[in-house]
Coordinates of C-alpha atoms in Angstrom, one line a residue:
M237 CA 217.2 144.3 39.9
K238 CA 215.6 144.6 43.3
H239 CA 212.2 144.6 41.7
A240 CA 213.0 141.3 39.8
M241 CA 214.1 139.7 43.0
S242 CA 210.9 140.6 44.7
K243 CA 209.0 138.8 41.9
R244 CA 211.0 135.7 42.4
V245 CA 210.5 135.7 46.2
L246 CA 206.7 136.3 45.7
A247 CA 206.6 133.4 43.2
A248 CA 208.4 131.1 45.6
L249 CA 206.0 132.0 48.4
I250 CA 202.9 131.3 46.3
S251 CA 204.4 128.0 45.2
G252 CA 205.0 127.1 48.7
L253 CA 201.4 128.0 49.7
A254 CA 200.0 125.9 46.8
F255 CA 201.9 122.8 47.4
P256 CA 200.0 121.4 50.5
S257 CA 196.7 121.2 48.4
F258 CA 198.4 119.6 45.3
A259 CA 197.9 116.1 46.6
A260 CA 194.2 116.7 47.3
G261 CA 193.9 118.1 43.7
V262 CA 195.3 115.0 42.3
A263 CA 192.7 113.0 44.3
D264 CA 189.8 115.2 43.1
A265 CA 190.8 114.8 39.4
D266 CA 189.2 111.3 39.3
L267 CA 186.1 112.6 40.9
L268 CA 185.9 115.4 38.3
K269 CA 186.3 112.9 35.5
K270 CA 183.4 110.9 37.0
I271 CA 181.3 114.0 37.3
E272 CA 182.2 115.0 33.7
A273 CA 181.3 111.4 32.6
L274 CA 178.0 111.6 34.5
S275 CA 177.3 115.0 33.0
S276 CA 177.9 113.6 29.6
E277 CA 175.6 110.6 30.2
L278 CA 173.0 113.1 31.6
E279 CA 173.3 115.1 28.4
Q280 CA 172.9 111.9 26.4
L281 CA 169.8 111.0 28.4
K282 CA 168.4 114.4 27.9
K283 CA 169.0 114.1 24.2
Q284 CA 167.4 110.6 24.2
V285 CA 164.4 111.9 26.1
Q286 CA 164.1 114.8 23.7
Q287 CA 164.4 112.4 20.8
N288 CA 161.8 110.1 22.3
E289 CA 159.5 113.1 22.9
E290 CA 160.0 114.2 19.3
K291 CA 159.2 110.7 18.1
A292 CA 156.1 110.5 20.3
A293 CA 155.0 113.8 19.0
A294 CA 155.7 112.6 15.4
R295 CA 153.7 109.4 16.1
T296 CA 150.8 111.5 17.5
A297 CA 150.9 113.6 14.4
D298 CA 151.0 110.5 12.2
A299 CA 148.1 109.1 14.1
V300 CA 146.1 112.3 13.5
Q301 CA 147.1 112.1 9.8
I302 CA 146.1 108.5 9.6
E303 CA 142.7 109.2 11.1
E304 CA 142.3 112.1 8.7
L305 CA 143.2 109.8 5.8
K306 CA 140.8 107.2 7.0
S307 CA 138.1 109.8 7.2
Q308 CA 138.9 111.0 3.7
I309 CA 138.9 107.5 2.4
K310 CA 135.5 106.8 3.9
K311 CA 134.1 109.9 2.4
V312 CA 135.5 108.8 -1.0
E313 CA 134.1 105.3 -0.6
D314 CA 130.7 106.6 0.5
K315 CA 130.6 108.7 -2.7
S316 CA 132.0 106.0 -5.0
I317 CA 129.6 104.3 -7.4
G318 CA 130.5 100.8 -6.1
K319 CA 129.3 101.8 -2.6
W320 CA 125.8 102.6 -3.6
L321 CA 125.2 101.1 -7.1
T322 CA 125.4 97.4 -8.1
V323 CA 125.2 96.5 -11.7
G324 CA 124.5 93.0 -13.0
G325 CA 122.5 91.2 -15.6
D326 CA 122.3 88.3 -18.0
Y327 CA 122.4 87.3 -21.7
R328 CA 120.7 84.4 -23.3
F329 CA 120.7 82.8 -26.7
R330 CA 118.0 80.3 -27.2
V331 CA 116.9 78.0 -30.0
D332 CA 113.6 76.2 -30.0
S333 CA 112.3 73.5 -32.3
L334 CA 108.5 73.5 -32.1
R335 CA 106.0 70.9 -33.4
G336 CA 102.3 70.4 -32.7
Q337 CA 99.0 68.7 -33.7
T338 CA 95.8 70.7 -34.1
K339 CA 92.1 69.7 -34.3
A340 CA 89.8 70.7 -37.1
F341 CA 87.7 73.8 -36.3
T342 CA 86.0 76.8 -37.9
D343 CA 87.9 80.0 -37.7
V344 CA 85.4 82.7 -36.4
N345 CA 87.5 85.7 -37.3
A346 CA 88.2 84.4 -40.8
T347 CA 84.5 83.5 -41.3
F348 CA 83.4 87.0 -40.5
A349 CA 86.1 88.5 -42.7
N350 CA 85.0 86.2 -45.5
A351 CA 81.4 87.2 -45.2
Q352 CA 82.2 90.8 -45.3
Q353 CA 84.5 90.4 -48.3
K354 CA 82.0 88.4 -50.4
L355 CA 79.0 90.6 -49.5
Q356 CA 81.0 93.7 -50.4
A357 CA 82.1 92.1 -53.7
D358 CA 78.5 91.1 -54.4
F359 CA 77.3 94.7 -53.8
F360 CA 80.0 96.3 -55.9
N361 CA 79.4 93.9 -58.8
N362 CA 75.6 94.6 -58.6
P363 CA 74.9 97.7 -56.4
S364 CA 71.1 97.0 -56.2
T365 CA 68.3 97.6 -53.7
A366 CA 66.0 95.2 -55.6
A367 CA 64.7 92.5 -53.3
G368 CA 66.2 89.1 -54.1
S369 CA 69.3 90.5 -55.9
S370 CA 71.7 89.2 -53.2
S371 CA 73.7 86.2 -54.4
Y372 CA 73.7 84.9 -50.8
F373 CA 70.6 86.1 -49.1
G374 CA 68.3 86.7 -52.1
A375 CA 66.3 83.5 -51.8
P376 CA 63.0 83.9 -50.0
A377 CA 64.1 81.4 -47.3
A378 CA 67.3 83.5 -46.8
G379 CA 65.3 86.7 -46.4
G380 CA 65.0 87.8 -50.1
M381 CA 67.6 90.6 -49.6
S382 CA 69.2 92.9 -52.1
T383 CA 72.9 93.2 -52.4
A384 CA 72.8 96.5 -50.5
G385 CA 70.4 95.1 -47.9
A386 CA 72.6 92.0 -47.3
L387 CA 75.7 94.2 -46.8
G388 CA 73.8 96.6 -44.6
A389 CA 72.4 93.8 -42.6
L390 CA 75.9 92.4 -41.9
M391 CA 77.1 95.8 -40.8
G392 CA 74.1 96.4 -38.6
F393 CA 74.5 92.9 -37.2
S394 CA 78.2 93.6 -36.2
Q395 CA 77.2 96.9 -34.6
A396 CA 74.4 95.2 -32.7
I397 CA 76.8 92.6 -31.4
N398 CA 79.0 95.3 -29.8
A399 CA 76.0 96.7 -28.0
V400 CA 75.4 93.4 -26.1
K401 CA 76.7 93.6 -22.5
T402 CA 75.0 90.9 -20.4
H403 CA 73.9 87.3 -20.6
D404 CA 70.3 88.2 -20.8
Q405 CA 70.9 90.6 -23.7
A406 CA 73.0 87.9 -25.5
V407 CA 70.2 85.4 -25.2
A408 CA 67.7 88.0 -26.5
F409 CA 70.1 88.8 -29.4
V410 CA 70.6 85.2 -30.6
S411 CA 66.9 84.4 -30.1
N412 CA 65.8 87.3 -32.4
P413 CA 64.6 85.7 -35.6
Q414 CA 66.4 88.1 -37.9
N415 CA 69.7 87.7 -35.9
A416 CA 69.2 83.9 -35.8
G417 CA 68.8 83.9 -39.5
L418 CA 72.0 85.9 -40.0
I419 CA 73.9 83.6 -37.6
Q420 CA 72.7 80.6 -39.6
G421 CA 73.4 82.4 -42.9
I422 CA 77.0 83.2 -41.8
G423 CA 77.6 79.5 -41.8
A424 CA 77.6 79.7 -45.6
F425 CA 80.8 81.8 -45.3
A426 CA 82.4 79.5 -42.8
V427 CA 86.2 79.1 -43.1
P428 CA 86.9 75.5 -41.9
V429 CA 90.5 74.8 -40.9
P430 CA 91.4 71.1 -41.1
S431 CA 93.7 69.6 -38.6
Y432 CA 97.4 70.2 -39.4
K433 CA 100.8 69.9 -37.8
P434 CA 102.5 73.3 -37.1
D435 CA 106.2 73.1 -37.2
N436 CA 109.0 75.6 -36.7
A437 CA 112.3 73.7 -36.8
T438 CA 114.5 76.6 -35.6
L439 CA 113.3 79.6 -33.7
Y440 CA 116.2 81.7 -32.6
T441 CA 115.9 84.3 -29.9
N442 CA 118.2 86.8 -28.1
R443 CA 117.5 88.1 -24.6
F444 CA 119.5 90.7 -22.7
G445 CA 118.8 91.9 -19.2
L446 CA 120.4 94.7 -17.2
D447 CA 119.9 94.8 -13.4
L448 CA 120.5 97.9 -11.3
N449 CA 120.4 98.2 -7.5
A450 CA 120.9 101.7 -6.0
K451 CA 121.1 102.4 -2.3
A452 CA 119.7 105.9 -2.1
T453 CA 119.7 106.5 1.7
Q454 CA 119.9 104.4 4.8
D455 CA 117.3 101.7 4.5
V456 CA 115.9 103.0 1.1
S457 CA 116.9 101.5 -2.2
V458 CA 115.7 101.4 -5.8
N459 CA 115.9 98.3 -8.0
A460 CA 115.4 98.2 -11.8
R461 CA 115.6 95.6 -14.5
M462 CA 115.6 96.4 -18.3
V463 CA 115.1 93.6 -20.8
M464 CA 115.5 93.3 -24.6
Y465 CA 114.0 90.0 -26.0
K466 CA 113.5 89.4 -29.7
V467 CA 113.3 86.8 -32.4
F468 CA 116.2 86.5 -34.9
G469 CA 115.1 88.3 -38.1
A470 CA 112.0 90.0 -36.7
Q471 CA 110.9 93.0 -34.6
D472 CA 107.5 91.6 -33.5
E473 CA 106.0 88.6 -31.8
G474 CA 104.5 87.0 -35.0
A475 CA 106.6 83.9 -34.7
L476 CA 104.8 82.9 -31.5
T477 CA 101.3 84.2 -32.3
N478 CA 100.8 82.2 -35.5
G479 CA 101.1 85.2 -37.7
A480 CA 98.1 85.7 -40.0
A481 CA 96.3 82.7 -38.7
A482 CA 94.2 82.1 -35.6
P483 CA 96.5 82.0 -32.5
Y484 CA 96.9 78.9 -30.5
F485 CA 96.6 80.4 -27.0
A486 CA 95.2 83.5 -25.3
D487 CA 98.5 84.3 -23.6
R488 CA 100.3 84.3 -27.0
V489 CA 97.9 86.4 -29.0
G490 CA 100.3 89.4 -28.6
V491 CA 102.5 91.2 -26.2
F492 CA 100.8 93.4 -23.6
D493 CA 101.6 95.1 -20.3
G494 CA 101.8 92.0 -18.2
T495 CA 104.2 90.1 -20.6
L496 CA 106.4 92.9 -21.9
G497 CA 110.0 91.8 -21.8
H498 CA 109.0 88.1 -21.2
I499 CA 107.6 87.3 -24.7
P500 CA 109.9 87.9 -27.7
S501 CA 108.9 91.2 -29.4
T502 CA 111.4 93.9 -30.3
S503 CA 115.0 94.9 -29.8
Y504 CA 114.0 97.9 -27.6
L505 CA 115.3 97.8 -24.0
N506 CA 112.0 97.9 -22.0
V507 CA 111.7 98.5 -18.3
D508 CA 110.7 95.1 -16.8
R509 CA 111.0 96.1 -13.1
A510 CA 111.5 99.4 -11.3
Y511 CA 110.6 99.8 -7.7
G512 CA 111.6 101.5 -4.5
T513 CA 111.9 99.8 -1.1
W514 CA 112.0 101.2 2.4
S515 CA 113.3 98.6 4.9
N516 CA 113.7 98.4 8.7
I517 CA 110.6 100.5 9.3
G518 CA 110.5 101.4 13.0
D519 CA 113.7 99.5 13.5
Q520 CA 111.8 96.3 12.8
D521 CA 112.1 93.8 9.9
I522 CA 109.2 95.5 8.1
W523 CA 109.4 96.7 4.6
F524 CA 107.3 98.6 2.1
S525 CA 108.0 98.4 -1.6
V526 CA 106.2 100.1 -4.6
G527 CA 106.6 100.2 -8.4
R528 CA 106.8 97.7 -11.2
R529 CA 107.0 94.6 -9.2
P530 CA 109.3 91.5 -9.1
S531 CA 106.2 89.4 -9.7
T532 CA 107.7 87.1 -12.3
N533 CA 110.0 84.1 -12.3
G534 CA 109.0 83.2 -8.7
Y535 CA 109.7 79.9 -6.8
P536 CA 110.2 77.2 -7.8
S537 CA 110.8 78.2 -11.5
N538 CA 114.3 79.3 -10.4
L539 CA 115.4 75.7 -10.4
K540 CA 114.9 75.3 -14.1
Q541 CA 116.2 78.8 -14.8
N542 CA 119.4 77.9 -12.8
T543 CA 119.2 81.2 -10.9
A544 CA 119.2 82.1 -7.3
G545 CA 115.8 82.3 -5.6
P546 CA 114.1 85.7 -5.7
G547 CA 114.3 86.0 -1.9
K548 CA 111.3 87.7 -0.4
G549 CA 110.3 88.9 -3.9
G550 CA 108.2 87.1 -6.4
T551 CA 105.1 84.9 -6.0
P552 CA 104.6 81.1 -6.5
S553 CA 105.0 80.6 -10.2
L554 CA 102.0 78.2 -10.3
L555 CA 99.7 81.1 -9.4
V556 CA 101.2 84.3 -10.7
D557 CA 103.8 85.1 -13.3
Y558 CA 102.7 88.6 -14.5
A559 CA 104.5 91.9 -14.7
F560 CA 102.4 93.9 -12.2
D561 CA 102.6 97.5 -11.2
G562 CA 101.8 97.6 -7.5
M563 CA 103.0 97.6 -3.9
T564 CA 104.0 95.2 -1.0
L565 CA 104.0 95.5 2.8
G566 CA 106.0 92.8 4.4
W567 CA 107.1 91.6 7.9
A568 CA 109.7 89.1 8.9
P569 CA 109.3 88.2 12.6
D570 CA 112.3 86.8 14.4
I571 CA 111.0 83.3 15.5
E572 CA 113.7 80.9 16.4
S573 CA 111.6 77.8 15.6
L574 CA 110.7 79.3 12.2
P575 CA 113.9 80.5 10.6
G576 CA 113.4 82.9 7.7
A577 CA 109.7 83.2 8.2
Y578 CA 107.9 86.2 6.7
A579 CA 104.5 87.4 5.5
K580 CA 103.5 90.1 3.0
L581 CA 100.4 91.8 1.7
C582 CA 100.6 92.5 -2.1
Y583 CA 98.5 94.6 -4.4
G584 CA 98.8 95.0 -8.2
R585 CA 97.0 96.8 -11.0
G586 CA 96.5 94.7 -14.1
Y587 CA 94.6 97.2 -16.1
E588 CA 93.9 101.0 -15.7
S589 CA 90.5 101.9 -17.2
G590 CA 90.9 105.7 -17.1
F591 CA 88.1 108.0 -16.3
R592 CA 84.9 106.3 -15.2
S593 CA 81.2 107.1 -15.6
T594 CA 81.8 108.8 -18.9
P595 CA 79.5 108.1 -22.0
A596 CA 82.3 106.0 -23.6
N597 CA 83.6 104.1 -20.6
A598 CA 81.9 101.8 -18.1
I599 CA 84.7 99.3 -17.5
S600 CA 86.4 99.1 -14.1
D601 CA 90.1 98.7 -13.2
T602 CA 91.4 95.2 -13.0
D603 CA 93.3 94.7 -9.6
M604 CA 95.0 91.9 -7.8
L605 CA 95.2 91.5 -4.0
G606 CA 97.3 88.7 -2.4
I607 CA 98.5 87.4 0.9
S608 CA 101.7 85.4 1.1
V609 CA 102.8 83.5 4.2
V610 CA 106.2 81.8 4.2
P611 CA 106.6 79.9 7.6
I612 CA 110.1 78.7 6.9
D613 CA 112.8 79.8 4.4
T614 CA 116.1 78.1 4.6
D615 CA 118.5 76.3 2.1
K616 CA 117.1 72.9 3.2
L617 CA 113.4 73.8 3.2
R618 CA 111.1 76.5 2.0
A619 CA 107.3 76.4 2.4
W620 CA 104.6 78.8 1.3
L621 CA 100.9 79.5 1.5
Q622 CA 99.3 82.0 -1.0
W623 CA 95.9 83.6 -1.6
N624 CA 95.1 85.9 -4.5
R625 CA 92.0 87.6 -5.7
G626 CA 91.6 89.1 -9.1
F627 CA 89.0 91.8 -9.2
N628 CA 87.0 92.9 -12.3
I629 CA 88.8 90.5 -14.7
F630 CA 88.9 92.0 -18.2
D631 CA 87.9 90.0 -21.3
A632 CA 91.1 90.9 -23.3
P633 CA 94.2 93.0 -22.6
T634 CA 95.3 96.0 -24.6
M635 CA 97.3 94.7 -27.6
R636 CA 98.2 96.1 -31.0
D637 CA 98.3 94.5 -34.5
T638 CA 97.0 91.1 -33.4
Y639 CA 95.1 88.6 -35.5
F640 CA 92.0 90.2 -34.0
G641 CA 93.2 93.7 -34.7
N642 CA 93.9 96.2 -31.9
T643 CA 92.2 94.8 -28.8
V644 CA 91.2 96.5 -25.6
P645 CA 89.3 95.4 -22.5
K646 CA 85.6 96.0 -23.3
T647 CA 83.9 94.4 -20.2
N648 CA 84.6 93.1 -16.8
L649 CA 83.6 89.4 -16.4
G650 CA 83.9 89.0 -12.7
D651 CA 86.4 88.0 -10.0
I652 CA 88.7 85.0 -9.5
D653 CA 90.1 83.5 -6.2
W654 CA 93.3 81.5 -6.1
F655 CA 94.5 79.4 -3.2
G656 CA 97.9 77.6 -3.2
G657 CA 100.5 76.0 -1.1
G658 CA 103.8 74.3 -1.7
A659 CA 107.3 73.5 -0.6
M660 CA 110.8 73.1 -2.0
G661 CA 114.1 72.0 -0.5
K662 CA 117.5 70.4 -0.9
L663 CA 118.9 67.1 0.2
K664 CA 122.6 67.2 0.4
K665 CA 125.0 64.3 -0.4
V666 CA 122.4 62.0 -2.0
G667 CA 124.8 59.7 -3.7
S668 CA 127.5 61.9 -5.3
G669 CA 125.3 65.0 -5.6
D670 CA 122.6 67.2 -4.1
L671 CA 118.9 66.6 -4.8
N672 CA 116.6 69.6 -5.2
W673 CA 112.8 69.0 -5.1
F674 CA 109.5 70.9 -5.1
A675 CA 105.8 70.3 -4.9
D676 CA 103.0 72.8 -5.5
V677 CA 99.2 72.7 -5.5
A678 CA 96.6 75.3 -6.2
T679 CA 92.9 75.9 -6.9
S680 CA 91.0 78.6 -8.8
I681 CA 87.4 79.6 -8.2
T682 CA 85.6 82.0 -10.5
H683 CA 82.9 84.4 -9.4
P684 CA 81.3 85.6 -12.7
N685 CA 78.9 88.5 -13.0
Q686 CA 76.2 88.7 -15.7
N687 CA 78.5 90.3 -18.3
V688 CA 79.6 88.6 -21.5
S689 CA 82.3 89.5 -24.0
A690 CA 80.7 90.9 -27.2
Q691 CA 84.1 90.8 -29.0
F692 CA 84.3 87.0 -28.3
G693 CA 80.8 85.9 -29.3
F694 CA 79.0 86.4 -25.9
Q695 CA 81.3 84.1 -23.9
G696 CA 81.6 84.8 -20.2
L697 CA 84.0 83.9 -17.4
L698 CA 84.7 80.3 -18.2
T699 CA 81.1 80.0 -19.6
G700 CA 79.6 79.7 -23.0
A701 CA 80.8 79.2 -26.6
F702 CA 80.7 81.5 -29.6
F703 CA 77.1 82.7 -30.2
A704 CA 76.1 80.2 -27.5
P705 CA 75.7 82.2 -24.2
E706 CA 75.6 80.3 -20.9
A707 CA 74.2 81.5 -17.6
A708 CA 76.9 82.7 -15.2
S709 CA 78.0 80.0 -12.7
S710 CA 81.1 79.6 -10.6
K711 CA 83.8 77.2 -11.8
T712 CA 86.4 75.5 -9.7
G713 CA 89.7 74.3 -11.2
W714 CA 92.8 72.8 -9.7
A715 CA 96.4 72.1 -10.6
F716 CA 99.6 70.7 -9.2
A717 CA 103.3 70.8 -10.2
T718 CA 106.2 68.8 -9.0
G719 CA 109.9 68.4 -10.0
L720 CA 113.4 67.3 -9.1
R721 CA 116.9 68.6 -10.0
Y722 CA 120.0 66.6 -9.3
D723 CA 123.2 68.6 -9.0
L724 CA 126.5 66.7 -9.6
P725 CA 130.0 67.8 -8.6
S726 CA 130.8 68.1 -12.3
R727 CA 128.5 71.2 -12.4
T728 CA 126.0 69.1 -14.3
K729 CA 122.4 69.5 -13.3
I730 CA 119.6 67.1 -14.4
G731 CA 116.0 68.1 -14.0
L732 CA 112.5 66.6 -14.4
E733 CA 109.2 68.4 -14.0
Y734 CA 105.5 67.5 -14.4
N735 CA 102.3 69.6 -14.0
H736 CA 98.6 68.9 -14.5
G737 CA 95.6 71.2 -14.8
S738 CA 92.0 70.3 -14.6
K739 CA 89.1 71.3 -17.0
N740 CA 88.4 74.6 -15.3
W741 CA 91.9 75.5 -14.1
I742 CA 93.0 79.0 -14.8
T743 CA 96.1 80.7 -13.6
F744 CA 97.5 84.3 -14.0
A745 CA 100.9 83.5 -15.4
P746 CA 101.2 84.7 -19.1
A747 CA 104.8 85.9 -18.6
A748 CA 106.2 82.4 -17.9
D749 CA 109.3 81.5 -19.9
D750 CA 107.5 79.0 -22.2
M751 CA 107.2 79.3 -26.0
W752 CA 104.0 77.5 -26.8
T753 CA 102.0 78.7 -23.8
T754 CA 102.5 79.0 -20.0
K755 CA 102.9 75.3 -19.1
V756 CA 101.5 75.7 -15.6
G757 CA 98.2 77.0 -17.1
T758 CA 97.7 73.9 -19.2
R759 CA 94.4 72.0 -19.0
G760 CA 96.0 68.6 -19.2
N761 CA 99.6 67.4 -18.7
V762 CA 103.0 68.8 -19.4
Y763 CA 106.2 66.8 -19.0
E764 CA 109.6 68.4 -19.1
T765 CA 113.2 67.3 -18.7
Y766 CA 116.4 69.3 -19.0
L767 CA 120.1 69.2 -18.5
I768 CA 122.3 72.1 -17.4
Q769 CA 126.1 72.2 -17.8
E770 CA 127.9 75.1 -16.1
L771 CA 131.3 76.1 -17.4
D772 CA 134.1 75.6 -14.9
R773 CA 135.3 79.2 -14.9
R774 CA 136.2 81.5 -12.1
P775 CA 133.6 84.3 -11.6
I776 CA 134.9 87.8 -12.1
S777 CA 132.1 90.4 -12.2
S778 CA 130.4 89.1 -9.1
F779 CA 130.3 86.0 -6.9
F780 CA 127.1 84.8 -8.7
S781 CA 128.5 85.2 -12.2
K782 CA 128.4 82.0 -14.3
A783 CA 128.0 80.7 -17.8
F784 CA 126.1 77.5 -18.8
F785 CA 124.4 75.5 -21.5
R786 CA 120.8 74.2 -21.0
V787 CA 119.1 71.6 -23.2
G788 CA 115.5 70.6 -22.5
F789 CA 112.3 69.0 -23.9
Q790 CA 108.7 69.8 -23.2
Y791 CA 105.7 67.6 -24.1
Y792 CA 102.2 69.1 -23.8
D793 CA 99.2 66.8 -23.7
F794 CA 96.0 68.9 -23.8
E795 CA 92.8 67.4 -22.4
Y796 CA 90.6 70.6 -22.8
T797 CA 90.7 73.7 -24.9
G798 CA 91.3 77.2 -23.6
S799 CA 94.5 76.7 -21.6
N800 CA 95.5 80.1 -20.1
N801 CA 92.2 81.6 -21.2
W802 CA 89.3 82.6 -18.9
V803 CA 86.9 83.6 -21.7
G804 CA 84.5 80.8 -22.6
A805 CA 83.9 77.3 -21.4
P806 CA 86.6 74.6 -22.0
V807 CA 85.8 71.9 -24.5
K808 CA 87.1 68.4 -24.3
I809 CA 89.7 67.9 -27.0
S810 CA 88.1 64.7 -28.2
D811 CA 84.8 66.7 -28.7
V812 CA 86.3 69.3 -31.0
R813 CA 84.9 68.5 -34.4
G814 CA 84.9 71.6 -36.5
Q815 CA 82.9 74.0 -34.4
M816 CA 83.4 77.8 -34.5
M817 CA 86.3 78.9 -32.3
T818 CA 88.4 82.0 -31.9
M819 CA 91.7 80.0 -31.1
T820 CA 93.2 77.1 -33.0
P821 CA 92.8 74.1 -30.7
L822 CA 96.0 72.1 -30.1
E823 CA 95.9 68.5 -29.2
K824 CA 99.6 67.9 -28.7
A825 CA 102.7 70.1 -28.7
Y826 CA 106.4 69.5 -28.4
N827 CA 109.3 71.8 -27.8
L828 CA 113.0 70.8 -28.0
Y829 CA 115.1 73.8 -26.8
A830 CA 118.8 74.7 -26.1
T831 CA 120.3 77.8 -24.6
F832 CA 123.6 79.4 -23.9
E833 CA 123.3 81.7 -20.9
V834 CA 125.7 84.1 -19.1
K835 CA 124.9 85.7 -15.6
F836 CA 127.1 88.7 -14.7

């Protein structure tokens, strides 16, 4: 009981001692609440700071990941085909309606074949060595030959012809009484060809080209173009070479290295171009390129073809349109007053002769060297100056199964110099459309040696006639070409072109896209008009993709024989009256053509 009382007294004393600070405790409660509130806010701030730090760290991690992804994407892009390889090409269907008018002549090839056939038949009908037994040369005035002797004389005559190399040897050959008698006697076997009007109402052709551009390393690329070009219903060039009759022009005797892919032949996909280019040499706008060259379809032929210009590739089409193997060294200086200016040195090999100084080969390689200067190259104006020299020009290229059999170069006839200059440009907003124009002039100068072509009757470089050798002398020819193309907003393009070549004009352009013969090599006049209608369709495969129709007409007015042929002297068309010739002389030629073309 006493103990319980003590607890009560102690509790009362404690309560009494605590009471004086009670009021102060009440006052501090608000402060404690504020402190607690501030502490809570501080915790919230700490959490927010922590969250912000976490977000910042996350953003940093994301940035790193993004950079890593960018790096990976770049690596994938660098390795992707689209980054280093560009594929394009074209398809063309074409129909030509060809007509012409020839002059009467004597077919040399057919004449010799006729002589051989009849003399062989005469011998086999009467194989005799008795003098005078020949039906053709048995008479005393004709040599009193036997059938065996006449056939042997012709064979020996043919072999002796092939042994003639120079003009002096040719003169000696035709002056030899026995040979002169045989030459005269061959006239009895002459195959005269009266004038006629060749006609092919519908010549259909298919052409497909595949273009590849590969970026191999920095500043080094490889370009290639493969082409298939054939006549409907044929796997050869017979439709253009006149088949089993004498061809009309030297550049259409057959397909050879310089025209492969540009003259209809077979459905094989042939390599038209393949060359490597090293650009920005020494951090300068200098380039070196080597391979099968882009030396065809040069300016200004792109206007009629409705294609973009070949850039710094190609050569003026009036001078060169030939599929060369060779190389180029070019430089494009940065001259403010001459925008786009460049110059280049070009070399090409037209014929590789093989081992020299052997018992069976004395012919040299045929090479071409050229200098091109383009002082300005813009959309409004492009101008050019060109010099070429052809060294050791051959008498015939290597061709198979031609009217003359399998031909090969058998002699070098000399050199040829070419000089040319021209310009082309565009005048915008002329009426409702744009007017494109061009003008081009050129001259050719031959430098013949003393050689003559035995396989073409002792003719030289623009000298002589069949069995009528002429002393070597330099010949100068000239030509010019001009044209307009008017482009309308309706995607219609109307063109007109004209070119003229003099008597002794010779170009080096057998690969030009003309059916009868390369028109810019004509000795006379060629008039051409055409209309292009592009389809109003959005390009898909590339920015330059398009499809169009083209309709055109060409009229050839020949003033001299031998267009696009440097073997033999030209003859005025009005003077052709049945003389012996290797080619069928054309007086007039017409070509109405239409195409459907797709660029992709």
